[in-house]
Each structure stands twice: as C-alpha cells, then as structure tokens.
CSV table of C-alpha atoms in Angstrom, one decimal:
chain,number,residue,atom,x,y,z
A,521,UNK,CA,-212.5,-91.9,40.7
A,522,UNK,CA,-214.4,-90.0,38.3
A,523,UNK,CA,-217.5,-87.4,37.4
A,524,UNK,CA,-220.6,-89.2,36.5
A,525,UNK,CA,-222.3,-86.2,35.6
A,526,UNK,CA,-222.1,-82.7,36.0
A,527,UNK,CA,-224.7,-80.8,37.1
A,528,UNK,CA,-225.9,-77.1,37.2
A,529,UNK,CA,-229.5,-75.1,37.2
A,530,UNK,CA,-231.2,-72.3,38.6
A,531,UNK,CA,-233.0,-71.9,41.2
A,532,UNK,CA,-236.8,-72.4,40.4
A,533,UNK,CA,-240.3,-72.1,42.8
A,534,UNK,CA,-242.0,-75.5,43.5
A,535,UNK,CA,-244.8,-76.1,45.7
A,536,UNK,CA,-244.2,-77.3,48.9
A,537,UNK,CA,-247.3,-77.8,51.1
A,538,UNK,CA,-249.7,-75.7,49.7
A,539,UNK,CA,-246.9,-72.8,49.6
A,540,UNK,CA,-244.6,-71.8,46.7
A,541,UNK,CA,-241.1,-72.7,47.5
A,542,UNK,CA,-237.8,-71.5,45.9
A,543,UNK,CA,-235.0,-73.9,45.6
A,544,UNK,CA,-231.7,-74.5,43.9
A,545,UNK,CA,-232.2,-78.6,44.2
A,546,UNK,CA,-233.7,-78.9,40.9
A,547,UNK,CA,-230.1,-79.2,38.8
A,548,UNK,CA,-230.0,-80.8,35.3
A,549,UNK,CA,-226.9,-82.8,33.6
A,550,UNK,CA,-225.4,-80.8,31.5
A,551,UNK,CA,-222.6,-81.3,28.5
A,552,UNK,CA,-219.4,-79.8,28.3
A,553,UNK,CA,-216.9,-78.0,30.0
A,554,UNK,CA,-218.4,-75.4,32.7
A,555,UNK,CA,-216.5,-73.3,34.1
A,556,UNK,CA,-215.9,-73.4,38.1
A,557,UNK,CA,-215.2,-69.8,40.1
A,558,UNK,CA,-214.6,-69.6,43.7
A,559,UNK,CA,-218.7,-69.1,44.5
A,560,UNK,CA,-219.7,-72.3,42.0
A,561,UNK,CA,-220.3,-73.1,39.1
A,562,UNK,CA,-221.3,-70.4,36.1
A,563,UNK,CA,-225.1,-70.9,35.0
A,564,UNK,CA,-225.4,-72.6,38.4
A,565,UNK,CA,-227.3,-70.9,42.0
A,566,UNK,CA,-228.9,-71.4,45.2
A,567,UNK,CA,-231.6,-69.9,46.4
A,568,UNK,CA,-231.8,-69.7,50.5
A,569,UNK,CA,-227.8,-67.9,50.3
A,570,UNK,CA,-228.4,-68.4,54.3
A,571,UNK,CA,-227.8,-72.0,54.2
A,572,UNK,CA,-226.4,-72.7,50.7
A,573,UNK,CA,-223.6,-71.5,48.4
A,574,UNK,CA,-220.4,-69.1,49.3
A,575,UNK,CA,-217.0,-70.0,49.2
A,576,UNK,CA,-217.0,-73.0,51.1
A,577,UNK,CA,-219.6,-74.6,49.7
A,578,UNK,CA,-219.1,-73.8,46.1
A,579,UNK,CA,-219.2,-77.5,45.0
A,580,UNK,CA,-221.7,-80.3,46.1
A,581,UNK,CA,-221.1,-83.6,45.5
A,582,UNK,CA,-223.1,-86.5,45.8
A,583,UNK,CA,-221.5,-90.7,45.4
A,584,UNK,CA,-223.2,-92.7,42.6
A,585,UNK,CA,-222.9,-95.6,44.9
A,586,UNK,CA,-225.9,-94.4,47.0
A,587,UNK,CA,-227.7,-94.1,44.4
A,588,UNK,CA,-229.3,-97.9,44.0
A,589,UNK,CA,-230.1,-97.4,47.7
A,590,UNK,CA,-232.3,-94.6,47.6
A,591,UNK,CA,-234.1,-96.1,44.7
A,592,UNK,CA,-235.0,-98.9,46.5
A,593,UNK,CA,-236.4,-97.0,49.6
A,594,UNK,CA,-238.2,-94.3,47.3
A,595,UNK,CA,-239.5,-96.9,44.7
A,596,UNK,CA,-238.4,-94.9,42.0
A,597,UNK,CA,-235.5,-94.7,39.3
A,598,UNK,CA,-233.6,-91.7,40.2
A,599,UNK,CA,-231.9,-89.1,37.7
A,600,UNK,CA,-228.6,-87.6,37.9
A,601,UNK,CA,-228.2,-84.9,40.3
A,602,UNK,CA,-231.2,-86.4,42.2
A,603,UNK,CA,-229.7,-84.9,45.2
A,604,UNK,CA,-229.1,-81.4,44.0
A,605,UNK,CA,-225.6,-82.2,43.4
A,606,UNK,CA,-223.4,-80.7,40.8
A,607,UNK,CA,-221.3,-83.3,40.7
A,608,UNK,CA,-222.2,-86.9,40.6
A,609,UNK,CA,-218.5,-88.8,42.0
A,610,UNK,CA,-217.8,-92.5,41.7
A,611,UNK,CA,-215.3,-93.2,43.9
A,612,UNK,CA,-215.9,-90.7,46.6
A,613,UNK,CA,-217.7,-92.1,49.7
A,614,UNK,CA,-218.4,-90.2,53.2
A,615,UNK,CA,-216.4,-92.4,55.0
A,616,UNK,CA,-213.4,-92.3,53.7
A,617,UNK,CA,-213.3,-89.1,52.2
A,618,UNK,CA,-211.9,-86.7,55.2
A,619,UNK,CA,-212.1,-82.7,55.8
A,620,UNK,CA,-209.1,-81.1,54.0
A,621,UNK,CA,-208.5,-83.5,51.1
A,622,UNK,CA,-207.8,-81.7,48.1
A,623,UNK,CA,-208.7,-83.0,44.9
A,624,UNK,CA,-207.8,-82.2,40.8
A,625,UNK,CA,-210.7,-82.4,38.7
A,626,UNK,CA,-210.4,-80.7,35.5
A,627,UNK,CA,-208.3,-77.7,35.2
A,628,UNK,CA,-209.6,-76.9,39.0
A,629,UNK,CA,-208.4,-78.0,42.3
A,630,UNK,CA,-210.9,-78.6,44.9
A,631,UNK,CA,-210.5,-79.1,49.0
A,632,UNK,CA,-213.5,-81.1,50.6
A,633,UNK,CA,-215.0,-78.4,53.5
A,634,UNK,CA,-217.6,-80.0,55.4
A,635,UNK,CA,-220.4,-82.6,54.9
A,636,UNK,CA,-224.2,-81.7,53.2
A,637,UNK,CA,-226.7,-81.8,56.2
A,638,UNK,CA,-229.5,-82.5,54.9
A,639,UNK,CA,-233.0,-80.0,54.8
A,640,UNK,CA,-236.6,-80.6,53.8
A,641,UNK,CA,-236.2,-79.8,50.3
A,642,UNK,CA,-235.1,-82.8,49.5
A,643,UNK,CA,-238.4,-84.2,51.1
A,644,UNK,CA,-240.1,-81.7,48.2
A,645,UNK,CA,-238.3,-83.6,46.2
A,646,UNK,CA,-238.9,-87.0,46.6
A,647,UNK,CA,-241.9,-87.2,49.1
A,648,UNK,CA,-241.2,-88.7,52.3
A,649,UNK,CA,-241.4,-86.0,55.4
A,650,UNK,CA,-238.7,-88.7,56.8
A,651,UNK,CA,-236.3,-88.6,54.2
A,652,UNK,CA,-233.7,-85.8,55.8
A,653,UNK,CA,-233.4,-88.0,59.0
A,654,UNK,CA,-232.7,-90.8,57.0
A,655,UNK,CA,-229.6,-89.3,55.2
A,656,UNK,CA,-228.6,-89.2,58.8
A,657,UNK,CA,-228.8,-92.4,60.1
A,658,UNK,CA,-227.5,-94.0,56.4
A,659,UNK,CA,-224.5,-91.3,56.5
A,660,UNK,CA,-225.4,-90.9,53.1
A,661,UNK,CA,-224.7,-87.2,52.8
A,662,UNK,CA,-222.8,-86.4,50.3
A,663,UNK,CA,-220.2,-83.1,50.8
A,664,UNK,CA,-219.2,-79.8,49.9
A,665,UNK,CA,-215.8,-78.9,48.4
A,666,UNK,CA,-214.1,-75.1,48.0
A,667,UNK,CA,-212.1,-74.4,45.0
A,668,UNK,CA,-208.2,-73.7,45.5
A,669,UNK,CA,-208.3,-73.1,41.6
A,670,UNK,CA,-210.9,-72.2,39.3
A,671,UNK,CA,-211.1,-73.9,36.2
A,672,UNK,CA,-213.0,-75.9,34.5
A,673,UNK,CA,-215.1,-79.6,34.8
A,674,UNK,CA,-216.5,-81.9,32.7
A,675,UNK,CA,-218.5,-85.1,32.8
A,676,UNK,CA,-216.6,-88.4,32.9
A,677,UNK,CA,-213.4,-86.1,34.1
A,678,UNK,CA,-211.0,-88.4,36.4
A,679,UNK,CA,-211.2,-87.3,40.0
A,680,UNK,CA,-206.9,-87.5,41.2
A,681,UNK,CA,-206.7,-87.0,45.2
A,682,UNK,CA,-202.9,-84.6,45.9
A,683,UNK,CA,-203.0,-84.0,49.1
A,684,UNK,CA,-204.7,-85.8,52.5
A,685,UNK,CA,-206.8,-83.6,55.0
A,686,UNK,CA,-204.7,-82.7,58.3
A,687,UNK,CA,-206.5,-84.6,61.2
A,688,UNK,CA,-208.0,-87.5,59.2
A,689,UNK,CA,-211.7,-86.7,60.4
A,690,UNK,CA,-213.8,-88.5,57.7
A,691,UNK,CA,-217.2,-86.7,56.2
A,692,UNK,CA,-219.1,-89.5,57.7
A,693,UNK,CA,-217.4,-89.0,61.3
A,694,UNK,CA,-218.1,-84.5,61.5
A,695,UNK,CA,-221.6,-85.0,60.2
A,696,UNK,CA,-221.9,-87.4,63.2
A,697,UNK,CA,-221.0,-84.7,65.4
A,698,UNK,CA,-223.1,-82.5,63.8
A,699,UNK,CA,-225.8,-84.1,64.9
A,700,UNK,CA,-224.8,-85.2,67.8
A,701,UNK,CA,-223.0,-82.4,69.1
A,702,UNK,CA,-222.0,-82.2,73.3
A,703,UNK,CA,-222.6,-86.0,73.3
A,704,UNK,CA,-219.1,-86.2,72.0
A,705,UNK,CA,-217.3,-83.2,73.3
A,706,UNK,CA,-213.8,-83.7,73.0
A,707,UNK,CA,-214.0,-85.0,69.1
A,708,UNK,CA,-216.0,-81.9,68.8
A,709,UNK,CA,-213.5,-79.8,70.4
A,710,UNK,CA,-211.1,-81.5,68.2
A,711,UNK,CA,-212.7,-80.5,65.1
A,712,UNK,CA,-213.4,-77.1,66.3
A,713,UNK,CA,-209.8,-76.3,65.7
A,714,UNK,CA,-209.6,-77.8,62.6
A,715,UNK,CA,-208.7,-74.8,60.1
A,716,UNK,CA,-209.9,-76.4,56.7
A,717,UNK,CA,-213.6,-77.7,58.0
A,718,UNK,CA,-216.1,-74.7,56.6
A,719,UNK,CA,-216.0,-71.7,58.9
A,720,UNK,CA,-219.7,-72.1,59.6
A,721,UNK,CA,-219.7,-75.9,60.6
A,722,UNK,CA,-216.5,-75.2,63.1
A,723,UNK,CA,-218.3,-72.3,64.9
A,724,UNK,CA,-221.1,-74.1,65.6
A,725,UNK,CA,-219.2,-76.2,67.1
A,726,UNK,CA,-217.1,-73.4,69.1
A,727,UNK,CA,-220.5,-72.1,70.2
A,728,UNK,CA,-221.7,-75.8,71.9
A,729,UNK,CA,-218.4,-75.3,73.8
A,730,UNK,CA,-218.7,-72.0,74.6
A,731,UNK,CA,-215.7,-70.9,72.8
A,732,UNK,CA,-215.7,-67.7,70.7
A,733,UNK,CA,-215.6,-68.2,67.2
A,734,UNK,CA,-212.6,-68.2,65.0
C-alpha cells in the first residue's frame, strides 16, 4: 500500500451553470514533503467549510484502482487528484477498508472516519449531471481520514495499517447506509454507536432513529 500522489490546492471559482462557483476539488500533485495538521494539509483548503474539511475530514483519499474505470465511462484520461483527493492510495479499496482503521503514512498517523459522499462538484468537474449517483451505485467513494499525529507525507510514501477499526463496518457498507438510511435500521443503529465514524455521519444517523445526538 502506498501514496500515488499527493495532492493539495486552494480553493478556486469555476463556472458552474452559468454561475461562478467556489470549490476546493481542483487539487494539483505536488512534490515533497507537506506537512499534515489536525485540519489538513498546509497550502491545502475547502471552500463550502459546511460540508468539507474539520477535524474529521482532514484527509481525503481516493484508490488508484478506480481510476481506469472512470476513464472509461467519462472518455477521458484522468489526472491525479481527479477526484479532489489529497491523497491518491494504491492499496486502499472501500470495501475492505473499515471505520476506525488507523494507518502510518509518513511521520503521521491517520484513522479512516467516514466515507466521501459524493456532491455536484464533481459533475463541474467532469460533466455528466449523473456522475454523483453513480459513485453510489459503483461504491466508488473514496474516504476521509483524521490525523491521530501530525506529521508529514510524501508521494510514493508506504501506507502501514496498526491497528483494525472496532466493529468491522467497511467504507463501502456505512456509505450504503448513508444512502439508504431506515431501509436498514438496525445496521444503522449499529453504526450510530460507533465512536470513531465522523460525528456528523453518526448523528445523522441518530436523527433517522430519533435518538439524540452524541
């Protein structure tokens, strides 16, 4: 397992629909070290803090592996970070990655929090209006990570797992849920009560089960 490329960028306004848009999905490879603090990456942000960035979401990372897919449905060679991603993984794929497994990259250790639900920027991106819904029915979401220590990553840096997530529920399984949320209720109810799945993704689920949040 390993970092294909590491990814970071600003966020810049595109036009989206005949209306200027500002977005953080537009990250470039980059060379080096950079460092990693608890809120991401330095020289890195997001633009819509609502829905992106904080603690728990302080890394994305998206599997090379998906990568030949998508080309094929959008016709097109795709970059790195084609995904707004900052870290292109090899190695790391949604379904067997689980909610709580911590990871050493670098001089950082990282703990995966919760899956990447996909929004319509990354139809801005790449064109088709489609393209969010069909993350969803591939699975092919990629994930976010929070950092247990700051540090510091670099491309082609080996990815070494330390510790398995409590409760085994795979990236691929709670983005599942999220979509299909009181279909399922007692795996949701399972998750809700799982401490290292983001704060946000496990009160949303609290709230379909009209539980108060945690």
């Amino acid at each position: 397992m390993e970092i294909i490329s590491l990814n970071v960028g600003r966020p810049v306004t595109v036009d989206y629909r005949g209306k200027p848009l500002e977005t953080g999905i537009y990250k470039m490879p980059v060379e080096g070290s950079v460092q990693l603090h608890t809120h991401g990456f330095v020289g890195d942000g997001q633009a819509d803090l609502k829905h992106h960035g904080g603690p728990d979401k302080a890394v994305c990372a998206y599997p090379i592996e998906h990568y030949s897919y998508w080309e094929k449905q959008l016709g097109k060679k795709l970059e790195y970070s084609a995904f707004g991603e900052n870290i292109t993984t090899a190695g790391l794929l949604e379904t067997d990655v689980c909610i709580g497994d911590v990871y050493e990259i670098g001089t950082t250790v990282l703990q995966v929090s919760q899956p990447r639900y996909p929004c319509f920027k990354i139809s801005q991106k790449h064109g088709p209006a489609d393209l969010p819904a069909q993350v969803l029915d591939t699975r092919y979401s990629g994930f976010y990570l929070r950092v247990l220590r700051e540090g510091k990553i670099s491309t082609g840096d080996i990815i070494i797992k330390k510790e398995n997530g409590a409760g085994g529920a795979s990236v691929a399984h709670v983005l599942h849920l999220m979509q299909v949320g009181l279909q399922e209720e007692a795996a949701l109810a399972e998750l809700a009560e799982l401490d290292t799945l983001s704060a946000v993704v496990r009160n949303k689920f609290r709230k379909q089960l009209a539980l108060p949040e945690s």
